[in-house]
Amino acid sequence: MSTTRLPSDAASAVSEGAPRRSTLPIRTPKQRRLRRQFSKENITKILFVVPAALYIVLFFGYPVVKNIVMSLQDYTTKTFFTGEAPWVGLDNYITVVSSNLFWPSLTNTALFTIGSIAGQFVIGLALAAFFKRRFPLNNFLRSMLLLPWLLPLIVASATWRSILDQDSGILNRFLGTFGIDSIPWLTDPAVALTAVILVNIWVGIPFNVTILYGGLQDIPDELYEAGALDGATGWKAFWHITWPNLRPVVSVVLLLGVVYTLKVLDIILGLTNGGPANATQTLAIRSYQESFVNFEFGVGAAFSNILILISLLFAIIYLRANRRQVDE
């Protein structure tokens, strides 16, 4: 079979005269309208996000960055007059770690956080399960539980300071009716941290009850009815039905609780001011005292940055562990 070849001149003429096909896809009017509409929707979404993003950057991002920079400078009251803050690098962090109160403060922070979170969560979960049942005055009692959460922390700490007073406190008077001697709740180094933890548990219970109660309400009753047919009642129902369905809410409660408890300042200041004999010193208290008592703002910023780092590490580790459990 033979093929006819055009001469080179004719081939070039044909190629020059033939219309060239465009490599770009041809869009119909409908496709062009959808593209314009999609672009407008994206722009609208971005415009709605921009104010929130600017707010976060200005009021959260900038203070954190400023705090990090301040921790690397010799920032004192002199800086407010001269505007000079010499760069010292990691000297402030070395001062923090080498301080005699750093490791006791870190230990107290860990004990305060673990004790507070454990007490708040256990009591909060028990009360949430209790209030899930319908009984007279249920709503009234749940609303009364919110009162500790609504009180300013400095007011709550002042109230508890009078309750825990060794000589005239109502708690020691009540214990005295059972023949128990007065306990120096806030003046004995061996007892002061426990007293502060108990007060912080009292403050945090309403938050735990509110969130956990909402999580329990979202669990369908049909699951408990089906479980009862298989013999899953009581603790079995809690372990195999309630806990798996409540796990996402528990993650939020524990994560927020730890982040909040690590930076608790008002309660400790109002009750003991870090005493007695530094028994209730925490990293948050050290940051406050270095910044606003000793006016060593660089050292105080270093203390607070260590707190932020601890919070981030806990959040990352806990969220990864929780995600692994969900995947399994």
XYZ file of C-alpha atoms in Angstrom:
328
model
C 0.000 0.000 0.000
C 1.548 3.293 -1.124
C 1.178 6.675 0.529
C 1.272 9.983 -1.262
C 3.647 12.514 0.221
C 3.218 16.213 -0.390
C 6.180 18.266 -1.410
C 7.819 20.220 1.336
C 6.490 23.548 -0.027
C 2.950 22.234 -0.248
C 3.165 20.712 3.232
C 4.335 24.001 4.715
C 1.554 25.848 2.894
C -1.047 23.446 4.170
C 0.311 23.730 7.743
C 0.354 27.526 7.546
C -3.141 27.707 6.107
C -4.714 25.208 8.511
C -6.261 26.667 11.669
C -4.370 25.893 14.848
C -6.203 24.209 17.711
C -5.958 25.899 21.097
C -4.553 23.800 23.915
C -6.692 25.646 26.530
C -10.004 23.993 27.477
C -13.077 25.718 26.133
C -15.413 26.706 28.967
C -19.106 27.021 28.476
C -20.940 30.117 29.768
C -22.315 28.022 32.643
C -18.824 26.920 33.640
C -17.594 30.519 33.540
C -20.473 31.639 35.772
C -19.762 28.847 38.238
C -16.079 29.797 38.287
C -16.905 33.451 39.003
C -19.392 32.420 41.689
C -16.834 30.081 43.280
C -14.281 32.869 43.353
C -16.783 35.233 44.976
C -17.625 32.607 47.604
C -13.923 32.159 48.410
C -13.442 35.908 48.713
C -16.494 36.170 50.982
C -15.222 33.370 53.203
C -11.803 35.003 53.438
C -13.355 38.359 54.339
C -15.268 36.711 57.183
C -12.118 34.997 58.478
C -9.823 38.032 58.254
C -11.247 39.918 61.301
C -10.915 36.839 63.519
C -7.413 36.161 62.207
C -6.353 39.764 62.849
C -7.815 39.612 66.353
C -5.896 36.414 67.138
C -2.648 37.811 65.731
C -2.945 41.149 67.570
C -4.241 39.993 70.944
C -2.760 36.474 71.175
C 0.089 36.131 68.709
C 1.809 39.448 69.419
C 1.808 39.085 73.242
C 3.280 35.577 72.961
C 6.009 36.747 70.575
C 6.665 39.800 72.762
C 6.935 37.546 75.815
C 9.448 35.303 74.058
C 11.547 38.304 73.008
C 11.331 39.783 76.518
C 12.606 36.533 78.018
C 15.778 36.955 75.959
C 16.400 40.503 77.196
C 17.409 42.209 80.427
C 13.981 43.797 80.762
C 13.524 45.723 84.015
C 11.863 48.935 85.235
C 14.859 50.808 83.825
C 13.694 49.813 80.352
C 10.498 51.874 80.726
C 12.583 55.053 81.142
C 15.511 54.407 78.804
C 13.786 52.163 76.259
C 16.860 49.931 76.320
C 16.637 46.195 76.985
C 20.051 44.567 76.432
C 20.019 41.206 74.703
C 21.095 38.463 77.123
C 20.100 35.359 75.183
C 19.342 32.372 77.391
C 20.696 33.941 80.587
C 17.195 34.437 81.997
C 16.380 30.768 81.448
C 19.652 29.782 83.134
C 18.702 32.024 86.064
C 15.298 30.344 86.247
C 16.604 26.773 86.169
C 19.431 27.484 88.616
C 17.067 29.162 91.087
C 16.571 27.382 94.408
C 12.802 27.652 94.014
C 12.537 26.336 90.443
C 12.398 22.598 91.143
C 10.156 22.924 94.228
C 7.873 25.180 92.177
C 7.829 22.668 89.329
C 6.989 19.861 91.764
C 4.232 21.912 93.390
C 2.844 22.779 89.953
C 2.678 19.083 89.033
C 1.049 18.100 92.351
C -1.382 21.013 92.194
C -2.381 20.214 88.600
C -2.734 16.447 89.046
C -4.620 16.739 92.328
C -6.965 19.436 91.037
C -7.743 17.711 87.735
C -8.302 14.322 89.386
C -10.645 15.731 92.016
C -12.557 17.975 89.614
C -13.028 15.253 87.024
C -14.053 12.430 89.368
C -16.502 14.554 91.370
C -17.744 16.318 88.225
C -18.423 13.013 86.431
C -20.201 11.582 89.472
C -22.428 14.664 89.781
C -23.097 14.722 86.040
C -24.242 11.077 86.151
C -26.340 11.872 89.230
C -28.088 14.831 87.603
C -28.830 12.834 84.466
C -31.576 11.128 86.439
C -34.816 13.044 86.724
C -35.884 14.002 90.236
C -37.465 17.033 91.930
C -35.302 20.199 92.087
C -32.905 18.745 89.506
C -32.678 21.957 87.473
C -32.488 24.155 90.568
C -29.600 22.201 92.078
C -27.695 22.176 88.790
C -28.051 25.938 88.543
C -26.777 26.303 92.120
C -23.646 24.387 91.133
C -22.735 27.211 88.751
C -22.316 29.733 91.575
C -18.663 28.850 92.375
C -17.869 29.233 88.673
C -19.541 32.649 88.486
C -17.745 34.110 91.511
C -14.540 36.084 90.834
C -11.608 33.955 91.896
C -10.208 36.576 94.233
C -13.595 36.715 96.002
C -13.740 32.925 96.247
C -10.204 32.776 97.658
C -10.999 35.478 100.249
C -14.100 33.546 101.311
C -12.199 30.308 101.666
C -9.411 32.075 103.533
C -11.898 33.007 106.244
C -13.390 29.479 106.223
C -9.955 27.863 106.608
C -8.691 30.238 109.275
C -7.119 28.247 112.098
C -8.635 30.208 114.965
C -11.966 31.573 113.735
C -12.624 29.514 110.610
C -15.966 27.758 110.400
C -14.343 24.537 109.146
C -12.189 24.102 112.271
C -15.172 24.961 114.465
C -17.190 22.271 112.723
C -14.383 19.724 113.149
C -14.077 20.754 116.790
C -17.578 19.458 117.471
C -16.182 15.973 116.722
C -13.206 16.476 119.030
C -10.721 17.231 116.234
C -8.064 19.827 117.061
C -7.753 22.971 114.949
C -5.830 22.344 111.731
C -3.506 25.101 110.426
C -4.799 24.802 106.876
C -2.976 27.812 105.450
C -0.060 28.232 107.859
C 1.422 24.739 107.991
C 3.761 23.899 105.054
C 2.657 20.259 105.236
C -1.037 21.101 104.808
C -1.149 24.352 102.818
C -0.781 22.813 99.345
C -3.548 20.296 100.085
C -5.851 23.115 101.211
C -5.160 25.081 98.032
C -5.863 21.996 95.900
C -9.196 21.423 97.670
C -10.268 25.013 97.047
C -9.300 24.763 93.381
C -11.298 21.521 93.093
C -14.318 23.376 94.495
C -13.870 26.111 91.879
C -13.475 23.717 88.927
C -16.293 21.259 89.662
C -19.045 23.345 87.931
C -17.111 23.426 84.644
C -16.635 19.658 84.670
C -20.275 18.997 85.600
C -21.586 21.297 82.854
C -19.481 19.825 80.034
C -19.780 16.185 81.122
C -23.529 16.505 81.688
C -23.926 17.762 78.130
C -21.886 14.803 76.878
C -24.041 12.338 78.816
C -27.199 13.875 77.375
C -25.962 13.134 73.840
C -25.710 9.379 74.484
C -28.899 7.726 73.164
C -30.983 5.828 75.715
C -31.431 3.048 73.164
C -27.817 2.013 73.728
C -28.476 1.414 77.425
C -31.686 -0.468 76.639
C -29.869 -2.713 74.169
C -27.020 -3.206 76.630
C -29.430 -4.167 79.402
C -30.744 -6.985 77.226
C -27.190 -8.335 77.028
C -26.628 -7.935 80.749
C -24.642 -4.697 80.560
C -25.938 -2.781 83.568
C -24.291 -0.741 86.311
C -20.528 -0.555 85.923
C -20.621 -2.712 82.797
C -22.917 -0.196 81.110
C -20.647 2.654 82.186
C -17.484 0.959 80.952
C -18.819 -0.385 77.640
C -21.387 2.288 76.708
C -20.933 5.535 78.653
C -17.148 5.818 78.644
C -16.521 5.094 74.918
C -19.212 7.574 73.869
C -18.036 10.161 76.396
C -14.356 9.939 75.467
C -14.298 12.960 73.066
C -15.889 15.144 75.750
C -13.476 13.813 78.360
C -10.570 14.792 76.110
C -11.795 18.370 75.920
C -12.454 18.586 79.670
C -9.054 17.215 80.665
C -7.111 19.247 78.128
C -8.778 22.530 79.034
C -8.570 21.680 82.723
C -4.819 21.109 82.614
C -4.131 24.265 80.599
C -6.287 26.300 82.983
C -4.888 24.771 86.183
C -1.259 25.265 85.179
C -1.743 29.031 85.147
C -3.909 29.371 88.281
C -2.756 32.461 90.133
C -5.653 34.206 91.889
C -6.550 31.382 94.266
C -2.994 30.811 95.490
C -2.345 34.543 95.872
C -5.558 35.031 97.816
C -5.008 32.043 100.115
C -1.285 31.807 100.823
C 0.596 34.157 98.453
C 2.974 31.276 97.761
C 3.652 30.523 101.432
C 4.072 29.356 104.047
C 7.808 28.760 103.594
C 7.257 28.600 99.804
C 5.109 25.475 100.255
C 2.584 26.629 97.633
C 5.007 28.185 95.161
C 4.141 27.258 91.570
C 5.587 28.337 88.241
C 2.714 30.782 87.782
C 3.383 32.335 91.203
C 7.102 32.560 90.452
C 6.382 34.299 87.156
C 4.124 36.817 88.906
C 6.559 37.514 91.742
C 9.568 37.916 89.465
C 7.653 40.269 87.180
C 5.575 42.388 89.556
C 7.373 42.051 92.906
C 11.030 41.882 91.904
C 10.390 43.731 88.600
C 12.614 41.293 86.700
C 10.329 41.090 83.683
C 12.768 39.055 81.610
C 13.021 36.343 84.265
C 9.245 36.400 84.787
C 8.720 35.996 81.038
C 11.065 33.002 81.068
C 8.966 31.367 83.809
C 5.765 31.937 81.833
C 7.312 30.591 78.618
C 8.239 27.386 80.442
C 4.585 27.107 81.488
C 3.485 27.583 77.870
C 5.950 24.913 76.725
C 4.681 22.445 79.348
C 1.082 23.089 78.256
C 1.936 22.529 74.590
C 3.838 19.323 75.320
C 0.969 17.947 77.380
C -1.581 18.892 74.715
C 0.445 17.229 71.935
C 1.142 14.040 73.903
C -2.423 13.709 75.185
C -4.076 14.385 71.824
C -1.790 11.920 70.022
C -2.437 9.236 72.637
C -6.169 9.841 72.498
C -6.192 9.709 68.687
C -4.292 6.407 68.802
C -6.912 4.955 71.152
C -9.733 6.102 68.854
C -8.026 4.606 65.795
C -7.610 1.286 67.575
